[in-house]
Coordinates of C-alpha atoms in Angstrom, one line a residue:
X1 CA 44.5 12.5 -44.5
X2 CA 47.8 11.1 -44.4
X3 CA 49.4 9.2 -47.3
X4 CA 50.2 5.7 -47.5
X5 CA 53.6 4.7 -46.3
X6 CA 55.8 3.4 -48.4
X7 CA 56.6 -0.3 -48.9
X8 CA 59.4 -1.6 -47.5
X9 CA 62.0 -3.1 -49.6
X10 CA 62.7 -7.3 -49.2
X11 CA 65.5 -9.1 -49.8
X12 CA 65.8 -9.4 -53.7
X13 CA 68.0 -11.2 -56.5
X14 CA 70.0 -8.8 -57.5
X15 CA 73.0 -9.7 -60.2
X16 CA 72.9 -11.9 -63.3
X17 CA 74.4 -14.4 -61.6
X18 CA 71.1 -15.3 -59.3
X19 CA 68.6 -17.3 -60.7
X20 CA 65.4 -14.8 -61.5
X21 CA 61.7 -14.6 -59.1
X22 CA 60.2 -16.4 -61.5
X23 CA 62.8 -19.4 -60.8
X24 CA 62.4 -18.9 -57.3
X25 CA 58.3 -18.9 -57.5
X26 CA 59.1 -22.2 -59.9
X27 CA 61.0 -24.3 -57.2
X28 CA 58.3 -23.8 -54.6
X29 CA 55.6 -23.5 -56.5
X30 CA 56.4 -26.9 -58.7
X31 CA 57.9 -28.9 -56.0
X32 CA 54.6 -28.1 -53.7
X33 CA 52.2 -29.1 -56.5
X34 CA 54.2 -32.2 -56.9
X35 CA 53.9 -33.0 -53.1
X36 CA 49.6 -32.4 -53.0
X37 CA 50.0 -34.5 -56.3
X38 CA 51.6 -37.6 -54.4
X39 CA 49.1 -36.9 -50.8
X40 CA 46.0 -36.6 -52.6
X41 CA 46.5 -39.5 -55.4
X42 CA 46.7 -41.9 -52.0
X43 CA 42.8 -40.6 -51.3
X44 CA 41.5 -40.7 -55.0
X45 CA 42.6 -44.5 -55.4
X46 CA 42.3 -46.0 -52.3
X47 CA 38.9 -47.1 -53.5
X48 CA 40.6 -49.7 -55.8
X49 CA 44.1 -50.8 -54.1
X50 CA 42.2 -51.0 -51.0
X51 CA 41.4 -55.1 -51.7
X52 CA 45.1 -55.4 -52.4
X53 CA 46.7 -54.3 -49.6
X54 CA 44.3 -55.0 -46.4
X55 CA 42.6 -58.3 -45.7
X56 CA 38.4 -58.2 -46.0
X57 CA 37.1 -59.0 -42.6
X58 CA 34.7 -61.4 -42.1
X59 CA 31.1 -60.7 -43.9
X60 CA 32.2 -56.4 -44.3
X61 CA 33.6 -56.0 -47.6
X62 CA 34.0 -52.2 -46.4
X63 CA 37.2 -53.5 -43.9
X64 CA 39.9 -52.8 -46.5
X65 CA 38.6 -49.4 -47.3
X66 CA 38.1 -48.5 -43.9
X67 CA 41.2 -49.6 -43.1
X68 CA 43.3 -47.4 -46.2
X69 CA 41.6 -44.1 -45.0
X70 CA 43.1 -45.2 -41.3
X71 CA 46.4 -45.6 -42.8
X72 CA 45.6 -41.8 -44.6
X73 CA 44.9 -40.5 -41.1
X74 CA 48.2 -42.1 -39.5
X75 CA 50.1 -39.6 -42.5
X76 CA 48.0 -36.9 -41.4
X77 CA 48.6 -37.0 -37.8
X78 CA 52.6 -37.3 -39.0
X79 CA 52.5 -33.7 -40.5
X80 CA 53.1 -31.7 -37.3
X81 CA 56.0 -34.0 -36.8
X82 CA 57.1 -33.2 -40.1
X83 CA 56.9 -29.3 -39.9
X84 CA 58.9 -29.2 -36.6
X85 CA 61.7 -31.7 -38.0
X86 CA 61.8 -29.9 -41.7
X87 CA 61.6 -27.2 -40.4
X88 CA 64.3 -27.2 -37.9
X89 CA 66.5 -28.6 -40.9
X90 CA 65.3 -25.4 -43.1
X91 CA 66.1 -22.9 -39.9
X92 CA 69.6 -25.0 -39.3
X93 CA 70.6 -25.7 -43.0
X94 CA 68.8 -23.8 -44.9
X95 CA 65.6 -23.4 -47.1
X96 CA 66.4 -25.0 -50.0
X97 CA 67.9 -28.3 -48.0
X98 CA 64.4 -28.5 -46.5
X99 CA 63.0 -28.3 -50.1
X100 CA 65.2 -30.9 -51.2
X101 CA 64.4 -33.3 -48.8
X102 CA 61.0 -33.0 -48.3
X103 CA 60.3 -34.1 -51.9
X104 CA 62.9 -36.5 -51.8
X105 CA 60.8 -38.2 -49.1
X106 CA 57.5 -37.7 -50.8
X107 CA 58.8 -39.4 -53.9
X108 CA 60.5 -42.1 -52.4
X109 CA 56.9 -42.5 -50.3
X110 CA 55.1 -42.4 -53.9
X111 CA 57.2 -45.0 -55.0
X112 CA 56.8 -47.3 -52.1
X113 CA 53.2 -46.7 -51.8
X114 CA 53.4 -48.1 -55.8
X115 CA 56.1 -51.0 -54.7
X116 CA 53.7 -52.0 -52.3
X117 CA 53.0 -55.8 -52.3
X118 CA 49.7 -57.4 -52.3
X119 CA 48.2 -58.7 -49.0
X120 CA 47.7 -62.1 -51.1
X121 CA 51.4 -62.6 -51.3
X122 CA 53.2 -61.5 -48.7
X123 CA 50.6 -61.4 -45.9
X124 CA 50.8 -58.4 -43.2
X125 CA 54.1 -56.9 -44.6
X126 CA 51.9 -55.4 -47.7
X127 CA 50.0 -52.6 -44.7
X128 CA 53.1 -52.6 -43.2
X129 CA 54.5 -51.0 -46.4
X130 CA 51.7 -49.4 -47.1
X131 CA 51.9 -47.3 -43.4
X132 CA 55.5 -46.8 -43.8
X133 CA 55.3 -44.7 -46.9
X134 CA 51.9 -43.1 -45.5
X135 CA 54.9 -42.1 -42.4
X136 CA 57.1 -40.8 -44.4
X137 CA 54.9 -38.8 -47.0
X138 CA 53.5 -37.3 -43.5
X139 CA 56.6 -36.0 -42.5
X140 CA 57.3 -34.5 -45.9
X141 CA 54.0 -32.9 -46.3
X142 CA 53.8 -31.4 -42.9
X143 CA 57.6 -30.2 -43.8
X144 CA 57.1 -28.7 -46.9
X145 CA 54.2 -25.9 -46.1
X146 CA 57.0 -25.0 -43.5
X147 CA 59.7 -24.3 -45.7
X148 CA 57.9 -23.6 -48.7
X149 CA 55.9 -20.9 -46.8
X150 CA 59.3 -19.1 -45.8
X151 CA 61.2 -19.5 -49.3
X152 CA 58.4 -18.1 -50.9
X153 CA 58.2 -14.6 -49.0
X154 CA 61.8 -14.2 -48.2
X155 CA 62.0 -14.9 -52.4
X156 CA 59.9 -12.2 -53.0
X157 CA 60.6 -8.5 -54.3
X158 CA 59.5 -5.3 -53.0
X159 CA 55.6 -5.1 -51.8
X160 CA 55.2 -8.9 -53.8
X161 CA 55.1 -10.9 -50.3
X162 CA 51.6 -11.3 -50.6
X163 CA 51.5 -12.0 -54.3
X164 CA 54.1 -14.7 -53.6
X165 CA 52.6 -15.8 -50.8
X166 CA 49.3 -16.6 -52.8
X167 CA 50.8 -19.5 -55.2
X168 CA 51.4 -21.5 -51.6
X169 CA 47.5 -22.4 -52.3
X170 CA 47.5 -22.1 -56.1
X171 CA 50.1 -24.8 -56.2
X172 CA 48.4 -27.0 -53.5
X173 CA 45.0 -26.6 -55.6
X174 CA 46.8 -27.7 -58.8
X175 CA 48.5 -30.9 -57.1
X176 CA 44.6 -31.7 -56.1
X177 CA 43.4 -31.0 -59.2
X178 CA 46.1 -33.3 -61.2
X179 CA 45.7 -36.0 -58.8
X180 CA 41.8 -36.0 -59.1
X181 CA 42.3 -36.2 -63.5
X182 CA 45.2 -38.6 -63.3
X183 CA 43.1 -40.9 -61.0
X184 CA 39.7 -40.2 -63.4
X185 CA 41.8 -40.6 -66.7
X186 CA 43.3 -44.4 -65.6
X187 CA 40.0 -45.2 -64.9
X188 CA 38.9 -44.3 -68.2
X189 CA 41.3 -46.1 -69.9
X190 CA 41.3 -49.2 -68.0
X191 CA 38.4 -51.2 -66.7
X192 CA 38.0 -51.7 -63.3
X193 CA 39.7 -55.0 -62.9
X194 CA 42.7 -53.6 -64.6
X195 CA 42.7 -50.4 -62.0
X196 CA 42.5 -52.9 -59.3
X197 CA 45.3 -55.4 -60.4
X198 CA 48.1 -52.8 -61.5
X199 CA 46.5 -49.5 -62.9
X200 CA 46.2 -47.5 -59.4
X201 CA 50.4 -47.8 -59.3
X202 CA 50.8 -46.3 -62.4
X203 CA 49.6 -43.0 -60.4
X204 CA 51.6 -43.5 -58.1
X205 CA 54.9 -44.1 -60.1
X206 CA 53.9 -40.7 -61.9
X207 CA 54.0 -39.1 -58.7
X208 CA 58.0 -40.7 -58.0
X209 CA 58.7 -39.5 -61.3
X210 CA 57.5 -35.5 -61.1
X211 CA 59.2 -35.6 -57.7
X212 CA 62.7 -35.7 -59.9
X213 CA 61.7 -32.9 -62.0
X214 CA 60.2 -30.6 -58.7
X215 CA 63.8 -31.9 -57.4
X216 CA 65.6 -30.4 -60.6
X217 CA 63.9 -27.5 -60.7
X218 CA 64.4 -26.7 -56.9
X219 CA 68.1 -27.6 -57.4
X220 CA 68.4 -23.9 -58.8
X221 CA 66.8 -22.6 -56.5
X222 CA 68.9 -19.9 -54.5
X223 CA 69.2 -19.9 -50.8
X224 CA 67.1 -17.6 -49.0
X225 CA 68.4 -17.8 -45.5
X226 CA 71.5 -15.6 -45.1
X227 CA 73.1 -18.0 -42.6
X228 CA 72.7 -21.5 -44.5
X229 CA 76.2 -23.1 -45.7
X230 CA 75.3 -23.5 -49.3
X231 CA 73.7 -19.3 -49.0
X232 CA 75.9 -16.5 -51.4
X233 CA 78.6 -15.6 -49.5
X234 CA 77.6 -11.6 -50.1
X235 CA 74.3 -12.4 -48.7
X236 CA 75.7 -13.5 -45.0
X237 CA 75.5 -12.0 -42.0
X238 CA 79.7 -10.8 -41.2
X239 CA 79.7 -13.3 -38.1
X240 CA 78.1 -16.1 -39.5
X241 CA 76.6 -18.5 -36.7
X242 CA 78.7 -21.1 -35.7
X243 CA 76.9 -24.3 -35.6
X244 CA 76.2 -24.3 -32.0
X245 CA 74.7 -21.5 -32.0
X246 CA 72.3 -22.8 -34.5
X247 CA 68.7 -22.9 -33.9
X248 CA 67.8 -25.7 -31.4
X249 CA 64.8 -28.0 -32.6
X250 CA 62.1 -26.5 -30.0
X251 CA 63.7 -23.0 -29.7
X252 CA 60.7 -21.4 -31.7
X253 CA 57.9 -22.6 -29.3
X254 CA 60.8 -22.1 -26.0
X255 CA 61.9 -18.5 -26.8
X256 CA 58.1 -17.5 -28.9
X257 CA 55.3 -19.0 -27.2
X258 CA 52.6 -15.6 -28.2
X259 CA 54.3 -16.1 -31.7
X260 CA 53.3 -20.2 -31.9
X261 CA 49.4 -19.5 -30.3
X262 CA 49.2 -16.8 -32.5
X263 CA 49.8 -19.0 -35.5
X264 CA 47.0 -21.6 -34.1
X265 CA 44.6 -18.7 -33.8
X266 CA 45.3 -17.9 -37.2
X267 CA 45.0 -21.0 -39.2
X268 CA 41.9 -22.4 -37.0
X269 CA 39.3 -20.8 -38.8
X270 CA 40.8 -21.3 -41.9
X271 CA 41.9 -24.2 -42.2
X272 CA 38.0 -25.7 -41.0
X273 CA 37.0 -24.0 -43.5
X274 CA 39.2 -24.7 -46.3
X275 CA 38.9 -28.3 -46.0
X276 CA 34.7 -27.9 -45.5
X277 CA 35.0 -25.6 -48.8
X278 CA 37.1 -27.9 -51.0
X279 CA 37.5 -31.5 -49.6
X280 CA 33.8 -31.9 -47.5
X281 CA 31.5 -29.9 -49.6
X282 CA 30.2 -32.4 -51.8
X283 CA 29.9 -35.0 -49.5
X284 CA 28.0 -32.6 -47.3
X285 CA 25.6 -32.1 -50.6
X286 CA 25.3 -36.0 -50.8
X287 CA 24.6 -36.5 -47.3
X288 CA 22.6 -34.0 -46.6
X289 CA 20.6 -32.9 -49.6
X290 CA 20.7 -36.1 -51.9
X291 CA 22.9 -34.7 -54.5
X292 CA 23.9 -36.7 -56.7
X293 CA 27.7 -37.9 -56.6
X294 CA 29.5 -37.7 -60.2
X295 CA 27.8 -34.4 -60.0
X296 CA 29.3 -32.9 -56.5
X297 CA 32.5 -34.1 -58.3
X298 CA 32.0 -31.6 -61.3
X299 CA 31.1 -28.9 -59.0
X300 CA 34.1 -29.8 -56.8
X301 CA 36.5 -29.5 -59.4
X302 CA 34.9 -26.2 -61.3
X303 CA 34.8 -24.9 -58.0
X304 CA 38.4 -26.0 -57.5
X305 CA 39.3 -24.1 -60.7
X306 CA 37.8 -21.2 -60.0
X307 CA 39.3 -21.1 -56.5
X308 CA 43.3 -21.5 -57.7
X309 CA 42.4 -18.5 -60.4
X310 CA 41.5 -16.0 -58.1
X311 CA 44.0 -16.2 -55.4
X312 CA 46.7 -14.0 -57.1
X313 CA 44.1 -11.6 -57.2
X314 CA 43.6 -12.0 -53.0
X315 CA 47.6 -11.9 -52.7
X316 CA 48.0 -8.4 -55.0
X317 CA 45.0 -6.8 -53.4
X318 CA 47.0 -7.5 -49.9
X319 CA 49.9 -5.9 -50.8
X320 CA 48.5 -2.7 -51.7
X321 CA 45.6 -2.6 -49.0
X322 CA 47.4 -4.9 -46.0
X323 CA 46.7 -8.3 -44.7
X324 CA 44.2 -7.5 -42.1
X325 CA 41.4 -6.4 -44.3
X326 CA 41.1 -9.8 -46.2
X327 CA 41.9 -11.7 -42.8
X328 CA 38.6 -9.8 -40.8
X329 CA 36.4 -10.1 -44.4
X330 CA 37.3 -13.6 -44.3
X331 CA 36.7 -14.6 -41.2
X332 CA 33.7 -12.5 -40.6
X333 CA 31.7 -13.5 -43.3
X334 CA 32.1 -17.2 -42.7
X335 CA 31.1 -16.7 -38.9
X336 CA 27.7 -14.8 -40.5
X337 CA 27.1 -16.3 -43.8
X338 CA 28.5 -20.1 -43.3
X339 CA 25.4 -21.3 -41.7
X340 CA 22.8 -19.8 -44.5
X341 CA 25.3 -20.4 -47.0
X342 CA 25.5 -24.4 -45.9
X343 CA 21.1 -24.1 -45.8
X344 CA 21.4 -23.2 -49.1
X345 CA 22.7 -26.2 -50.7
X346 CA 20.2 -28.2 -52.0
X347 CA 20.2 -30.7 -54.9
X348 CA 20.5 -28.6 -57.1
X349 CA 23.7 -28.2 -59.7
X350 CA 23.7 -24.4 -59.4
X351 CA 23.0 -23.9 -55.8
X352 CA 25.7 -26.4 -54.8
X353 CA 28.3 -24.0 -57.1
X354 CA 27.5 -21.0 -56.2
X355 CA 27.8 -21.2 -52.7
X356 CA 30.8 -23.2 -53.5
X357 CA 32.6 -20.7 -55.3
X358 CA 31.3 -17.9 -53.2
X359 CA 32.7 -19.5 -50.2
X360 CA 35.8 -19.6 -51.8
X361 CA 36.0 -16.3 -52.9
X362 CA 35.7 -15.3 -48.7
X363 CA 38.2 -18.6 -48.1
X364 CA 40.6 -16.2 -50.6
X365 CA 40.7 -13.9 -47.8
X366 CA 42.7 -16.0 -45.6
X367 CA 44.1 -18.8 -48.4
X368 CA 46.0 -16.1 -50.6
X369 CA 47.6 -14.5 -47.9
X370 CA 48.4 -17.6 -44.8
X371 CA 52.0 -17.9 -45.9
X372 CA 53.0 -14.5 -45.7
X373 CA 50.7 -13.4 -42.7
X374 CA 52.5 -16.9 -40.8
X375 CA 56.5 -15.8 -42.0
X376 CA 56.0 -12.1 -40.7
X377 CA 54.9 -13.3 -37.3
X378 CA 58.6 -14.9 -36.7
X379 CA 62.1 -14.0 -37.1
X380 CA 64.1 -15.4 -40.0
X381 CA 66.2 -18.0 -37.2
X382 CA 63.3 -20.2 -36.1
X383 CA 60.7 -19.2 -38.9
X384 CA 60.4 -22.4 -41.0
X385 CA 60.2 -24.6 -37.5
X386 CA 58.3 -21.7 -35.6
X387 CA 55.7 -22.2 -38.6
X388 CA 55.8 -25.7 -39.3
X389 CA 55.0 -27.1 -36.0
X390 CA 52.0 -25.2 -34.5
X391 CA 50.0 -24.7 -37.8
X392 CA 50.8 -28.5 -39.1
X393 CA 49.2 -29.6 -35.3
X394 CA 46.2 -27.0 -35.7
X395 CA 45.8 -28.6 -39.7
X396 CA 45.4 -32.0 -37.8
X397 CA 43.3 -30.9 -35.4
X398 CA 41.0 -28.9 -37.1
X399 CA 41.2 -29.0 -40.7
X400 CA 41.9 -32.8 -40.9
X401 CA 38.8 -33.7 -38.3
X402 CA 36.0 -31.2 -41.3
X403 CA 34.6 -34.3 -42.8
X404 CA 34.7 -36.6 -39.7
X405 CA 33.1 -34.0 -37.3
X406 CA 30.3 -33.4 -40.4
X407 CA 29.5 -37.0 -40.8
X408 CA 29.3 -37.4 -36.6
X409 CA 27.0 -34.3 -36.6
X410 CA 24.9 -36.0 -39.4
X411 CA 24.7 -39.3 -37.4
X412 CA 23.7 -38.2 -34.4
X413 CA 20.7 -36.4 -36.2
X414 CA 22.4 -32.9 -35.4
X415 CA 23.7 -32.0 -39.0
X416 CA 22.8 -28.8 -38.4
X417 CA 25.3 -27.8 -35.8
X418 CA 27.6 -28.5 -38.5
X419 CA 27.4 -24.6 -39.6
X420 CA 27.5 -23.1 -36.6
X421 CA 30.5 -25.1 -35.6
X422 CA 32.3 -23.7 -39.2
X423 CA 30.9 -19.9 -38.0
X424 CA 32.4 -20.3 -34.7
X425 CA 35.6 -21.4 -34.7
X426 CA 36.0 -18.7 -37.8
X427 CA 34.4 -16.0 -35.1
X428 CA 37.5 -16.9 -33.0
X429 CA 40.0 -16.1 -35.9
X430 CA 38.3 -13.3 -36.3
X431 CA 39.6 -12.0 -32.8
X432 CA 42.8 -13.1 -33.3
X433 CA 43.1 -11.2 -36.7
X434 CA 41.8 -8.3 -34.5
X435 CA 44.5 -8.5 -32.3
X436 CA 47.2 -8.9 -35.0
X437 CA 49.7 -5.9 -36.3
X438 CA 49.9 -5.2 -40.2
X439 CA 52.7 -6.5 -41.3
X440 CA 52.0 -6.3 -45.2
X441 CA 54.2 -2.6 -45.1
X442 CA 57.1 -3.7 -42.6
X443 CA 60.5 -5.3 -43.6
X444 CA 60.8 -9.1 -42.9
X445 CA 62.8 -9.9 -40.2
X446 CA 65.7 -11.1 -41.2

């Protein structure tokens, strides 16, 4: 039997004189957390700025609602837009110029989204606010999976792409997670009327605030792409690219179209099923099974936990056994056990966590691992934009639609297809992974 071969070796920090990994895991890791923080806060309160910001139409006191989650769509729809542009700037200027400005944007969108006026005095220019922030935290959001994703792995060491790769998703579980207890501690503390005057911008005006230290930290950062202006001098190529013949902003999806499908295929299945796992879930056990709602909330967040602890674990196992295992376990098991696994929620507290948590632990599979399995499929010149575009677009598509295309199901007295649409679209990842090479033992392409 022959022996494994060896791992090849990255790109590392090498000298005293560059900051360490664990600054480098730091400025993505802190600055993404930061970013979820600000996106998901919006969802958690729009419950009580809602009445502020949007007139009530007339007799439906559910129009201002309805019309914040409309305004959280537009931001959605905005993040492919954001991965191409952010990620052009990461592939033309560097990595840690993306980073900078994407959270520059989502903290200046935090703080409008907290400046914004009330419908009662200035009329239609409070949603207009409201959208433009939703615009610009859109962009940065979409932006910052793209250049995150590629300063993580080109950070890391030796054989630690896919333990790098995994705090992508621990990060973006903890930005969830703080937004969710931010938003459920204000409302402890004030009563409702308070949270509906002024105490939902408090949230928000902690979200502008960690944006400065995420910007701080990242400003230490050090430059992984060899060909950025602000990269170490030893690090660059000897003829450093002039800037015309800089990466153009659709050169990734002109000179790489397998590359860009290949990335769709990928993130399909996983991202339909991250957002059932962790956003839809409990809704899913409220709609469907009569469980009660505080409750889904606990198992959520437990679940939630649970899910951000054990994807280190999915990262190191991938660097020592490859990427393609956990990709076909993943996607595998949810095309065979996502429909019994969704049957089996009832409205019970137990049955709703475990299949929870172990749908997470087969989400792990492809979670841990997305951000290094997305940077090996492109070269380092159009690998930020060659990422950001085509997975921010399937995201929208896909991921976005989970709750939307479960509540349709439900209403047309079809909830059961539900499953079998989560099984199937993973059972078409699960031929793209088929198709893929490992990667987890070849040098990134630099």
């Amino acid at each position: 039997m022959s022996s494994t071969p060896p791992i090849a070796e990255d790109r590392a920090p090498e000298g005293d004189h560059r900051p360490s990994q664990l600054r480098q895991l730091a400025a993505a890791s802190v600055g993404n957390t930061v970013e979820w923080y600000d996106w998901y806060a919006y969802s958690f309160l729009a419950v009580y700025f809602a009445d502020q910001v949007f007139p009530k139409g007339a007799g439906n006191s559910l129009v201002p609602l309805l019309s914040s989650f409309a305004v959280f769509a537009v931001g959605f729809f905005m993040r492919p837009v954001g991965g191409l542009l952010m990620g052009a700037v990461a592939d033309r200027r560097g990595r840690r110029a993306a980073l900078t400005l994407t959270i520059l944007l989502m903290g200046g969108g935090s703080l409008l989204v907290a400046l914004t006026p009330t419908y009662a005095a200035t009329g239609v220019l409070a949603p207009i606010v409201l959208v433009v922030a939703r615009l610009v935290q859109g962009l940065s959001v979409g932006g910052e999976f793209a250049a995150s994703t590629t300063f993580l792995v080109e950070s890391a060491g030796p054989g630690r792409r896919g333990l790098f790769s995994s705090f992508q998703y621990v990060s973006t579980t903890l930005g969830q997670l703080l937004a969710s207890g931010t938003g459920a501690l204000l409302a402890a503390l004030l009563t409702a009327h308070q949270m509906g005057q002024w105490g939902w911008r408090i949230a928000f005006l902690v979200g502008a605030l960690l944006s400065l230290l995420g910007l701080w930290i990242r400003s230490g950062a050090r430059e992984t792409l060899p060909q950025a202006p602000d990269a170490d001098p030893a690090a660059r190529p000897a003829a450093t690219e002039r800037p015309a013949d800089r990466p153009g902003l659709f050169e990734g999806l002109r000179r790489y179209p397998r590359q860009s499908l290949l990335i769709c295929g990928i993130t399909a299945g996983g991202t339909l099923a991250y957002y059932t796992w962790t956003t839809y879930l409990p809704t899913y056990a409220q709609v469907n099974a009569g469980f009660d709602k505080g409750e889904a909330l606990t198992v959520g967040t437990l679940s939630l936990v649970f899910f951000a602890l054990i994807q280190p674990l999915g990262g190191l196992l991938s660097d020592r056994i490859g990427r393609k295992p956990l990709l076909l376990t993943f996607a595998l098991g949810f095309a065979v056990l996502a429909v019994p696994l969704l049957h089996l929620v009832t409205d019970s507290f137990a049955s709703l966590l475990l299949v929870q948590c172990a749908g997470l632990v087969l989400l792990t599979g492809y979670t841990s691992i997305a951000a290094a399995v997305n940077a090996e499929v492109f070269p380092a010149r159009v690998r930020a934009a060659g990422i950001g575009f085509p997975y921010s677009l399937t995201v929208a598509l896909f991921g976005g639609t989970a709750p939307y295309v479960g509540t349709w199901f439900k209403q047309a007295g079809h909830a059961g297809l539900f499953p079998w649409y989560v099984a199937g679209l993973c059972l078409v990842s699960f031929f793209v992974y088929l198709a893929l090479p490992e990667t987890a033992r070849r040098p990134l392409d630099g």
